[in-house]
Short mmCIF file of C-alpha atoms and ligand atoms in Angstrom, two decimals:
data_model
loop_
_atom_site.label_atom_id
_atom_site.label_comp_id
_atom_site.label_asym_id
_atom_site.label_seq_id
_atom_site.Cartn_x
_atom_site.Cartn_y
_atom_site.Cartn_z
CA MET A 1 42.66 -105.29 -42.81
CA LYS A 2 45.44 -106.66 -40.62
CA VAL A 3 48.41 -104.88 -39.11
CA LEU A 4 51.64 -106.89 -38.96
CA LYS A 5 54.53 -105.47 -36.97
CA PHE A 6 58.02 -106.94 -37.17
CA GLY A 7 60.63 -106.09 -34.53
CA GLY A 8 64.34 -105.39 -34.82
CA THR A 9 65.58 -108.99 -34.84
CA SER A 10 62.88 -109.95 -37.37
CA VAL A 11 64.43 -107.50 -39.83
CA GLY A 12 67.95 -107.85 -38.41
CA SER A 13 69.63 -109.81 -41.21
CA PRO A 14 69.07 -110.62 -44.89
CA LYS A 15 67.91 -114.09 -43.92
CA SER A 16 65.30 -112.83 -41.49
CA ILE A 17 64.13 -110.10 -43.88
CA LYS A 18 63.46 -112.86 -46.40
CA GLU A 19 61.58 -114.77 -43.72
CA VAL A 20 59.45 -111.68 -43.06
CA ALA A 21 58.72 -111.38 -46.78
CA SER A 22 57.56 -114.98 -46.85
CA ILE A 23 55.37 -114.59 -43.74
CA VAL A 24 53.80 -111.43 -45.16
CA SER A 25 53.15 -113.09 -48.51
CA ASN A 26 51.48 -116.07 -46.86
CA ILE A 27 48.96 -114.02 -44.90
CA GLU A 28 45.80 -113.47 -46.90
CA GLY A 29 44.05 -110.17 -47.41
CA PRO A 30 45.02 -106.50 -47.23
CA LYS A 31 47.58 -105.57 -44.62
CA ILE A 32 49.81 -102.84 -43.27
CA VAL A 33 53.30 -103.99 -42.34
CA VAL A 34 54.99 -101.91 -39.64
CA LEU A 35 58.74 -102.30 -39.23
CA SER A 36 61.23 -101.48 -36.49
CA ALA A 37 64.78 -100.54 -37.31
CA MET A 38 67.18 -103.47 -37.81
CA SER A 39 68.38 -104.75 -34.44
CA GLN A 40 70.87 -102.53 -32.59
CA THR A 41 70.46 -99.73 -35.13
CA THR A 42 68.59 -97.35 -32.81
CA ASN A 43 71.19 -97.90 -30.07
CA VAL A 44 74.02 -97.13 -32.46
CA LEU A 45 72.22 -94.06 -33.81
CA HIS A 46 71.96 -92.86 -30.22
CA GLN A 47 75.71 -93.42 -29.79
CA ILE A 48 76.32 -91.31 -32.88
CA THR A 49 74.19 -88.49 -31.51
CA ASP A 50 75.90 -88.70 -28.13
CA HIS A 51 79.27 -88.28 -29.82
CA ILE A 52 78.00 -85.34 -31.85
CA GLY A 53 76.46 -83.77 -28.74
CA ASN A 54 79.83 -84.09 -26.99
CA GLY A 55 81.65 -82.53 -29.91
CA ALA A 56 83.45 -85.84 -30.60
CA PHE A 57 82.95 -85.66 -34.38
CA ASP A 58 85.71 -88.12 -35.32
CA GLU A 59 84.22 -90.73 -33.00
CA ALA A 60 80.79 -90.06 -34.52
CA LYS A 61 82.20 -90.61 -38.00
CA GLU A 62 83.90 -93.84 -36.92
CA VAL A 63 80.62 -95.24 -35.60
CA ILE A 64 78.82 -94.11 -38.77
CA ALA A 65 81.44 -95.96 -40.84
CA MET A 66 80.88 -99.14 -38.82
CA LEU A 67 77.13 -98.94 -39.22
CA ILE A 68 77.25 -98.26 -42.94
CA ALA A 69 79.53 -101.29 -43.36
CA ARG A 70 76.86 -103.45 -41.76
CA TYR A 71 74.14 -102.05 -44.01
CA LYS A 72 76.29 -102.53 -47.12
CA ASP A 73 76.75 -106.12 -46.12
CA VAL A 74 72.99 -106.55 -45.71
CA VAL A 75 72.42 -105.05 -49.15
CA GLU A 76 74.99 -107.39 -50.72
CA ASN A 77 73.32 -110.44 -49.26
CA LEU A 78 69.69 -109.41 -49.56
CA PHE A 79 69.38 -108.53 -53.23
CA GLU A 80 70.01 -110.76 -56.24
CA SER A 81 70.01 -108.34 -59.13
CA LYS A 82 72.56 -105.68 -59.88
CA GLU A 83 69.81 -103.14 -60.38
CA TYR A 84 68.36 -103.51 -56.88
CA THR A 85 71.76 -103.88 -55.23
CA GLN A 86 72.78 -100.56 -56.72
CA GLN A 87 69.53 -98.86 -55.87
CA ALA A 88 69.65 -100.05 -52.24
CA SER A 89 73.31 -99.27 -51.89
CA ALA A 90 72.78 -95.73 -53.17
CA PHE A 91 69.91 -95.29 -50.71
CA VAL A 92 72.03 -96.48 -47.78
CA GLU A 93 74.85 -94.14 -48.75
CA GLU A 94 72.52 -91.22 -49.09
CA ARG A 95 71.02 -91.81 -45.62
CA PHE A 96 74.41 -92.14 -43.95
CA ASP A 97 75.73 -89.04 -45.73
CA PHE A 98 72.72 -87.27 -44.31
CA ILE A 99 73.49 -88.53 -40.78
CA GLY A 100 77.16 -87.61 -41.22
CA SER A 101 76.20 -84.10 -42.30
CA TYR A 102 75.30 -83.36 -38.66
CA ALA A 103 78.79 -84.16 -37.37
CA HIS A 104 79.96 -80.58 -36.89
CA GLU A 105 80.12 -77.86 -34.25
CA GLY A 106 76.80 -76.25 -35.21
CA SER A 107 74.88 -79.38 -34.07
CA VAL A 108 76.03 -79.34 -30.45
CA ASP A 109 73.57 -76.74 -29.17
CA VAL A 110 70.56 -78.19 -30.97
CA ILE A 111 71.40 -81.82 -30.32
CA ALA A 112 67.96 -82.76 -28.94
CA ALA A 113 66.23 -81.95 -32.24
CA ILE A 114 69.04 -83.54 -34.25
CA GLU A 115 68.86 -86.68 -32.13
CA ARG A 116 65.25 -87.21 -33.16
CA ILE A 117 66.15 -86.76 -36.82
CA ILE A 118 69.08 -89.17 -36.60
CA VAL A 119 67.32 -91.94 -34.67
CA ALA A 120 64.44 -91.80 -37.17
CA GLN A 121 66.79 -93.05 -39.89
CA GLY A 122 66.73 -96.62 -38.55
CA GLU A 123 63.09 -97.21 -39.46
CA ILE A 124 63.47 -95.24 -42.69
CA LEU A 125 66.30 -97.58 -43.71
CA SER A 126 64.54 -100.82 -42.77
CA THR A 127 61.27 -99.95 -44.51
CA ASN A 128 62.96 -98.77 -47.70
CA LEU A 129 65.19 -101.84 -47.91
CA PHE A 130 62.23 -104.12 -47.27
CA THR A 131 60.15 -102.34 -49.91
CA MET A 132 62.95 -102.66 -52.46
CA TYR A 133 63.29 -106.33 -51.63
CA MET A 134 59.55 -106.91 -52.08
CA ASN A 135 59.79 -105.10 -55.41
CA GLU A 136 62.67 -107.30 -56.45
CA ILE A 137 60.66 -110.45 -55.75
CA LYS A 138 57.78 -108.90 -57.69
CA SER A 139 55.44 -108.25 -54.80
CA ASP A 140 53.24 -105.22 -55.09
CA VAL A 141 53.82 -102.98 -52.14
CA GLN A 142 53.29 -99.39 -51.25
CA LEU A 143 55.57 -97.60 -48.83
CA LEU A 144 53.79 -95.10 -46.57
CA SER A 145 55.72 -92.47 -44.67
CA ALA A 146 54.74 -92.49 -41.00
CA PHE A 147 55.29 -88.71 -41.13
CA ASP A 148 52.13 -88.47 -43.27
CA PHE A 149 49.83 -89.75 -40.55
CA MET A 150 51.55 -90.47 -37.20
CA ARG A 151 51.50 -87.43 -34.95
CA ILE A 152 51.76 -86.62 -31.26
CA ASP A 153 50.10 -83.75 -29.41
CA PRO A 154 51.88 -81.11 -27.30
CA LYS A 155 51.88 -83.52 -24.34
CA GLY A 156 53.63 -86.20 -26.40
CA GLU A 157 50.50 -88.36 -26.58
CA PRO A 158 49.39 -89.81 -29.92
CA ASP A 159 46.82 -87.64 -31.66
CA ALA A 160 44.33 -90.43 -32.35
CA ALA A 161 41.81 -88.29 -34.25
CA TYR A 162 44.47 -86.97 -36.61
CA ILE A 163 46.01 -90.41 -37.14
CA THR A 164 42.61 -91.93 -37.92
CA GLU A 165 41.70 -89.21 -40.37
CA SER A 166 45.04 -89.02 -42.20
CA LEU A 167 45.54 -92.75 -42.48
CA GLY A 168 41.93 -93.22 -43.50
CA GLU A 169 42.40 -90.80 -46.37
CA ILE A 170 45.61 -92.45 -47.51
CA ILE A 171 44.00 -95.87 -47.54
CA LYS A 172 40.92 -94.58 -49.31
CA ALA A 173 43.10 -93.05 -52.01
CA ASN A 174 44.83 -96.43 -52.48
CA ALA A 175 41.79 -98.66 -52.30
CA THR A 176 43.24 -101.46 -54.42
CA THR A 177 46.52 -101.74 -52.55
CA GLU A 178 46.87 -105.04 -50.70
CA LEU A 179 50.16 -104.43 -48.98
CA PHE A 180 51.35 -101.24 -47.30
CA VAL A 181 54.67 -100.90 -45.50
CA THR A 182 55.40 -98.19 -42.97
CA GLN A 183 57.77 -97.22 -40.17
CA GLY A 184 57.08 -97.96 -36.54
CA TYR A 185 58.33 -95.66 -33.78
CA ILE A 186 58.68 -92.41 -35.75
CA CYS A 187 56.17 -89.60 -35.99
CA LEU A 188 55.85 -85.85 -36.24
CA SER A 189 55.36 -83.58 -33.27
CA HIS A 190 52.33 -81.26 -33.10
CA ASP A 191 54.41 -78.53 -34.70
CA GLY A 192 55.65 -80.70 -37.53
CA GLU A 193 59.11 -81.65 -36.27
CA ILE A 194 60.46 -85.19 -36.53
CA ASP A 195 59.79 -87.03 -33.29
CA ASN A 196 59.24 -90.56 -32.00
CA LEU A 197 57.10 -92.65 -29.66
CA LYS A 198 60.02 -93.46 -27.32
CA ARG A 199 62.16 -96.57 -27.21
CA GLY A 200 60.38 -99.76 -28.21
CA GLY A 201 57.61 -97.61 -29.71
CA SER A 202 57.05 -99.62 -32.88
CA ASP A 203 54.58 -101.86 -31.07
CA TYR A 204 52.72 -98.73 -30.07
CA SER A 205 52.71 -97.55 -33.71
CA ALA A 206 51.22 -100.88 -34.77
CA SER A 207 48.50 -100.67 -32.17
CA LEU A 208 47.69 -97.05 -32.99
CA ILE A 209 47.50 -97.91 -36.69
CA GLY A 210 45.32 -100.93 -35.91
CA ALA A 211 42.95 -98.79 -33.84
CA ALA A 212 42.89 -96.03 -36.49
CA ILE A 213 41.81 -98.37 -39.28
CA ALA A 214 39.71 -100.65 -37.04
CA ALA A 215 41.90 -103.59 -38.06
CA GLU A 216 40.57 -107.10 -37.67
CA GLU A 217 43.82 -108.11 -35.94
CA ILE A 218 47.18 -106.68 -34.91
CA GLN A 219 50.08 -109.11 -35.13
CA ILE A 220 53.34 -108.43 -33.31
CA TRP A 221 56.13 -110.61 -34.71
CA THR A 222 59.24 -110.91 -32.53
CA ASP A 223 61.85 -113.51 -31.66
CA ILE A 224 59.89 -115.42 -29.03
CA ASP A 225 56.75 -117.48 -29.39
CA GLY A 226 54.44 -115.26 -27.37
CA MET A 227 54.09 -114.08 -23.79
CA HIS A 228 55.62 -116.63 -21.45
CA ASN A 229 54.42 -117.53 -17.98
CA ASN A 230 57.79 -116.48 -16.56
CA ASP A 231 61.03 -114.90 -17.75
CA PRO A 232 62.74 -117.51 -19.99
CA ARG A 233 66.10 -115.78 -19.51
CA TYR A 234 66.17 -116.83 -15.86
CA VAL A 235 63.73 -119.69 -15.47
CA ASP A 236 63.75 -123.05 -17.23
CA HIS A 237 60.69 -124.69 -18.72
CA THR A 238 58.61 -121.59 -19.18
CA PHE A 239 55.79 -121.87 -21.67
CA SER A 240 53.90 -119.43 -23.83
CA LEU A 241 50.34 -118.59 -22.81
CA LYS A 242 47.77 -119.33 -25.49
CA GLU A 243 45.41 -116.55 -24.54
CA ILE A 244 45.59 -113.61 -22.17
CA SER A 245 43.34 -110.64 -21.46
CA PHE A 246 44.20 -107.05 -22.32
CA ASP A 247 44.51 -106.24 -18.60
CA GLU A 248 46.93 -109.06 -17.91
CA ALA A 249 48.99 -108.15 -20.95
CA ALA A 250 49.13 -104.51 -19.87
CA GLU A 251 50.32 -105.41 -16.35
CA LEU A 252 52.95 -107.81 -17.65
CA ALA A 253 54.23 -105.43 -20.31
CA TYR A 254 54.42 -102.57 -17.85
CA PHE A 255 56.19 -104.60 -15.21
CA GLY A 256 58.90 -106.07 -17.32
CA ALA A 257 57.77 -108.54 -19.97
CA LYS A 258 60.08 -107.37 -22.73
CA ILE A 259 57.95 -108.69 -25.56
CA LEU A 260 55.53 -105.78 -25.75
CA HIS A 261 55.67 -102.01 -25.30
CA PRO A 262 53.46 -101.29 -22.25
CA GLN A 263 51.30 -98.60 -23.83
CA SER A 264 50.69 -100.61 -26.97
CA VAL A 265 47.90 -102.60 -25.35
CA ILE A 266 45.74 -99.52 -24.77
CA PRO A 267 44.58 -98.58 -28.32
CA ALA A 268 43.90 -102.24 -29.13
CA LYS A 269 41.94 -102.70 -25.93
CA GLU A 270 39.88 -99.58 -26.52
CA LYS A 271 38.84 -100.79 -29.96
CA ASN A 272 38.70 -104.42 -28.87
CA ILE A 273 41.15 -105.57 -31.55
CA PRO A 274 42.90 -108.87 -30.80
CA VAL A 275 46.69 -108.69 -30.64
CA LEU A 276 48.52 -111.82 -31.72
CA LEU A 277 52.12 -112.26 -30.56
CA LYS A 278 54.09 -114.45 -32.95
CA ASP A 279 57.64 -115.72 -33.48
CA THR A 280 59.20 -114.82 -36.83
CA PHE A 281 61.67 -117.68 -36.47
CA HIS A 282 59.01 -120.28 -35.63
CA PRO A 283 56.03 -119.01 -37.59
CA ASN A 284 54.13 -122.23 -37.02
CA SER A 285 54.05 -122.00 -33.23
CA ALA A 286 50.75 -120.69 -31.98
CA GLY A 287 52.02 -117.66 -30.05
CA THR A 288 49.81 -115.72 -27.66
CA ILE A 289 46.55 -114.00 -28.41
CA ILE A 290 45.68 -110.96 -26.32
CA LYS A 291 41.97 -110.28 -26.35
CA ASN A 292 38.90 -109.68 -24.32
CA CYS A 293 38.67 -112.99 -22.52
CA LYS A 294 37.81 -114.40 -19.19
CA VAL A 295 40.87 -115.02 -17.11
CA PRO A 296 41.18 -118.17 -15.00
CA ASN A 297 41.73 -117.62 -11.28
CA GLY A 298 45.15 -117.36 -9.74
CA VAL A 299 48.60 -116.57 -11.05
CA ARG A 300 49.04 -116.87 -14.79
CA ALA A 301 52.32 -115.17 -15.50
CA ILE A 302 55.26 -113.54 -13.78
CA ALA A 303 57.51 -110.75 -15.00
CA ALA A 304 60.22 -108.67 -13.38
CA LYS A 305 61.36 -105.12 -13.91
CA ASP A 306 64.83 -104.02 -12.78
CA GLY A 307 66.26 -100.60 -12.14
CA ILE A 308 63.72 -99.71 -9.50
CA THR A 309 64.41 -97.20 -6.75
CA VAL A 310 62.41 -97.25 -3.53
CA LEU A 311 61.92 -94.10 -1.47
CA LYS A 312 60.64 -94.41 2.06
CA ILE A 313 59.22 -91.23 3.53
CA LYS A 314 58.58 -91.25 7.25
CA SER A 315 56.37 -88.54 8.64
CA TYR A 316 58.06 -86.29 11.21
CA ARG A 317 54.79 -86.16 13.08
CA MET A 318 54.62 -89.92 13.61
CA LEU A 319 50.94 -90.21 12.88
CA MET A 320 49.91 -90.03 9.26
CA ALA A 321 48.71 -86.47 9.02
CA TYR A 322 46.13 -85.60 6.47
CA GLY A 323 47.56 -84.02 3.39
CA PHE A 324 50.73 -86.07 3.95
CA LEU A 325 50.22 -88.23 0.84
CA LYS A 326 49.11 -85.27 -1.24
CA ASN A 327 52.25 -83.35 -0.34
CA ILE A 328 54.40 -86.32 -1.25
CA PHE A 329 52.70 -86.96 -4.58
CA GLU A 330 52.95 -83.30 -5.51
CA VAL A 331 56.73 -83.53 -5.35
CA PHE A 332 56.73 -86.40 -7.88
CA GLU A 333 54.30 -84.54 -10.07
CA LYS A 334 56.47 -81.42 -10.01
CA TYR A 335 59.40 -83.43 -11.35
CA LYS A 336 57.28 -85.38 -13.86
CA THR A 337 58.33 -88.67 -12.31
CA ALA A 338 55.88 -91.54 -12.55
CA ILE A 339 55.30 -93.67 -9.48
CA ASP A 340 54.95 -97.42 -10.03
CA MET A 341 54.09 -98.82 -6.64
CA VAL A 342 53.00 -97.39 -3.30
CA THR A 343 52.64 -99.00 0.12
CA THR A 344 51.66 -97.17 3.24
CA SER A 345 51.70 -97.65 6.97
CA GLU A 346 50.49 -95.29 9.64
CA VAL A 347 53.80 -93.47 9.84
CA ALA A 348 55.53 -94.03 6.54
CA VAL A 349 55.07 -94.45 2.82
CA SER A 350 57.23 -96.41 0.38
CA ILE A 351 57.16 -95.43 -3.25
CA THR A 352 58.93 -96.91 -6.27
CA ILE A 353 60.14 -95.06 -9.34
CA ASP A 354 62.23 -96.14 -12.31
CA ASP A 355 63.12 -92.73 -13.67
CA THR A 356 65.80 -91.35 -11.35
CA SER A 357 66.71 -88.30 -13.39
CA SER A 358 65.26 -85.96 -10.73
CA LEU A 359 66.01 -88.16 -7.72
CA GLU A 360 68.20 -85.59 -5.97
CA ASP A 361 65.63 -82.80 -6.27
CA ILE A 362 62.80 -85.12 -5.25
CA THR A 363 64.69 -86.35 -2.19
CA ARG A 364 65.59 -82.81 -1.15
CA GLU A 365 61.98 -81.64 -1.34
CA LEU A 366 60.63 -84.73 0.38
CA GLU A 367 62.96 -84.08 3.29
CA SER A 368 60.81 -81.09 4.23
CA ILE A 369 57.89 -83.50 4.67
CA GLY A 370 59.60 -86.37 6.45
CA SER A 371 62.79 -88.36 6.73
CA VAL A 372 63.72 -90.07 3.47
CA GLU A 373 65.51 -93.35 2.84
CA VAL A 374 66.49 -94.36 -0.68
CA ASP A 375 67.16 -97.94 -1.81
CA THR A 376 68.46 -98.45 -5.32
CA GLU A 377 68.89 -101.64 -7.38
CA GLN A 378 65.50 -103.02 -6.55
CA SER A 379 63.24 -105.12 -8.80
CA ILE A 380 59.49 -105.27 -9.07
CA ILE A 381 58.13 -108.76 -9.54
CA CYS A 382 54.69 -108.69 -11.07
CA LEU A 383 52.34 -111.64 -10.83
CA ALA A 384 49.47 -111.30 -13.28
CA GLY A 385 46.26 -113.25 -13.23
CA ASP A 386 42.82 -112.93 -11.76
CA PHE A 387 42.88 -112.23 -8.05
CA SER A 388 39.38 -110.86 -7.86
CA HIS A 389 37.58 -113.85 -6.43
CA GLN A 390 39.31 -113.90 -3.13
CA GLN A 391 40.07 -117.46 -3.79
CA ARG A 392 41.88 -118.99 -0.91
CA GLY A 393 45.40 -120.15 -1.42
CA ALA A 394 46.56 -117.88 -4.24
CA SER A 395 48.46 -115.53 -1.99
CA THR A 396 49.52 -118.36 0.32
CA ALA A 397 51.28 -120.06 -2.57
CA ILE A 398 53.01 -116.81 -3.49
CA PHE A 399 54.31 -116.11 0.01
CA ASP A 400 55.13 -119.73 0.81
CA SER A 401 57.36 -119.79 -2.25
CA LEU A 402 59.27 -116.77 -1.00
CA THR A 403 60.03 -117.95 2.53
CA ASN A 404 63.77 -117.44 2.01
CA ILE A 405 63.64 -114.18 0.15
CA PRO A 406 63.51 -110.77 1.85
CA ILE A 407 60.58 -108.82 0.46
CA ARG A 408 60.84 -105.03 0.50
CA MET A 409 57.25 -104.14 -0.56
CA ILE A 410 54.00 -105.93 -1.36
CA SER A 411 51.10 -104.56 -3.33
CA TYR A 412 47.87 -106.51 -3.44
CA GLY A 413 44.38 -105.37 -4.30
CA GLY A 414 45.34 -102.35 -6.40
CA SER A 415 43.87 -104.09 -9.40
CA ASN A 416 42.17 -107.43 -9.77
CA TYR A 417 44.85 -108.59 -12.12
CA ASN A 418 48.07 -108.04 -10.31
CA VAL A 419 50.08 -108.76 -7.20
CA SER A 420 53.43 -106.99 -7.11
CA LEU A 421 56.45 -107.41 -4.89
CA VAL A 422 59.68 -105.50 -4.58
CA VAL A 423 62.88 -107.37 -3.84
CA ASN A 424 66.51 -106.38 -3.99
CA THR A 425 67.68 -107.16 -7.55
CA GLU A 426 70.27 -109.58 -6.18
CA HIS A 427 67.35 -111.80 -5.10
CA LYS A 428 65.34 -111.45 -8.30
CA ILE A 429 66.35 -114.60 -10.15
CA GLU A 430 66.02 -116.70 -7.01
CA ALA A 431 62.56 -115.21 -6.42
CA LEU A 432 61.43 -115.85 -10.02
CA ARG A 433 62.56 -119.48 -9.77
CA ALA A 434 60.99 -120.02 -6.37
CA LEU A 435 57.70 -118.53 -7.54
CA ASN A 436 57.80 -120.66 -10.67
CA LYS A 437 58.05 -123.77 -8.57
CA GLY A 438 55.53 -122.65 -5.99
CA VAL A 439 52.73 -121.20 -8.08
CA PHE A 440 52.76 -123.10 -11.37
CA LYS A 441 52.04 -126.68 -10.56
CA THR A 442 52.76 -127.68 -14.15
CA ALA A 443 55.92 -125.60 -14.51
CA SER A 444 58.35 -128.46 -14.09
CA VAL A 445 56.72 -130.54 -16.85
N1 LIG B 1 63.73 -98.89 -33.15
C1 LIG B 1 63.11 -98.39 -31.96
C2 LIG B 1 63.87 -98.88 -30.74
O1 LIG B 1 64.81 -99.65 -30.87
C3 LIG B 1 61.67 -98.73 -31.86
C4 LIG B 1 61.34 -100.20 -31.78
O2 LIG B 1 62.12 -101.05 -32.19
O3 LIG B 1 60.25 -100.51 -31.32
O4 LIG B 1 63.57 -98.49 -29.67
MG1 MG B 2 60.28 -104.11 -29.22
#
């Protein structure tokens, strides 16, 4: 069985939904199709919840009206027959009435729970519309509710054993079904409430489903032809990599490559299931395959992640006292803030975070350990590849390229597959371009 996940832009218009239907129909064998919400939907659903949470019910209703207009338009242009147009239109109305039913005073105090219910509607809409469309074109398809098998544990981590068992049973009970459709992103919490796998989580759903059913392949269909060697938004002449390892993909996804949700590599890697990244709008281009493979030496790809904050903690005692690092890390742990990068010297430590929701508390507590400097608007530039062979020249090329760019932090040797740098975000694009020129000899071709 294969798992095919289509992202927001792939289901973002009637034309692209039809393209998805054709791609799905052309792939042989049994498959589970996992869909995101139509592009922008999740953002707009968040806006609606924000308005409701702020007691701005008229504004919430205005945004709901705008969103329903878009969906009505999609329905008009997607379906041919009156029967399906009516059915889909009634479904859309029913879902938006449901969302609108939360726009009142009683929601304000329980907005967190309501938010999860409202943002779940995006995937519920896309999968139902797609299923109706497949029915209209006489394709046999079975819609599965992610709530019947996708669950997270009390820590918010996917409950792999439960997912495997529940999905296994569903598939066994439908042994002749060739095509299942289900929602990405949404799930139930351990106590049965509607929840989700966090923004961009549909990739993660696809990978969890793939691992649960021991799929032969997981395909992630987006709007770019695979993982590029550099960020195509800022650098010309980037190219998609044919093949990358799970480790490289994980580093790149974590440090900024927008194409893939960072955690989504893990379940596939654990079960050794290849992940194919494909472009819905150019289905014939090869894309990128992520699998267990030997990585050539040197830099293979570069990605950048913005919104990074660097904290420098300088020990009051000048010499790095023992327990110093432990005390520092405990502060981050207390405020559940993940650290991305760390560099140390004898007297000071620099740490990067991207979640600044507890920055004030963290800084205050760190000040009892040492003096603290905070730099915001930094970017991590991640170079992925194989740096394990101590081959000469790889780091020289990196640093030679950056002669004119001030580097705030460097991390080398943490893993074999990554060299990371921190620069001020104002230098990011320049750094990406300089690195492109300096480390990819073929980049200008
Ligand atoms: N619809 C969700 C989001 O926009 C999940 C996803 O698309 O992966 O974050
Ligand atoms: Mg995505």
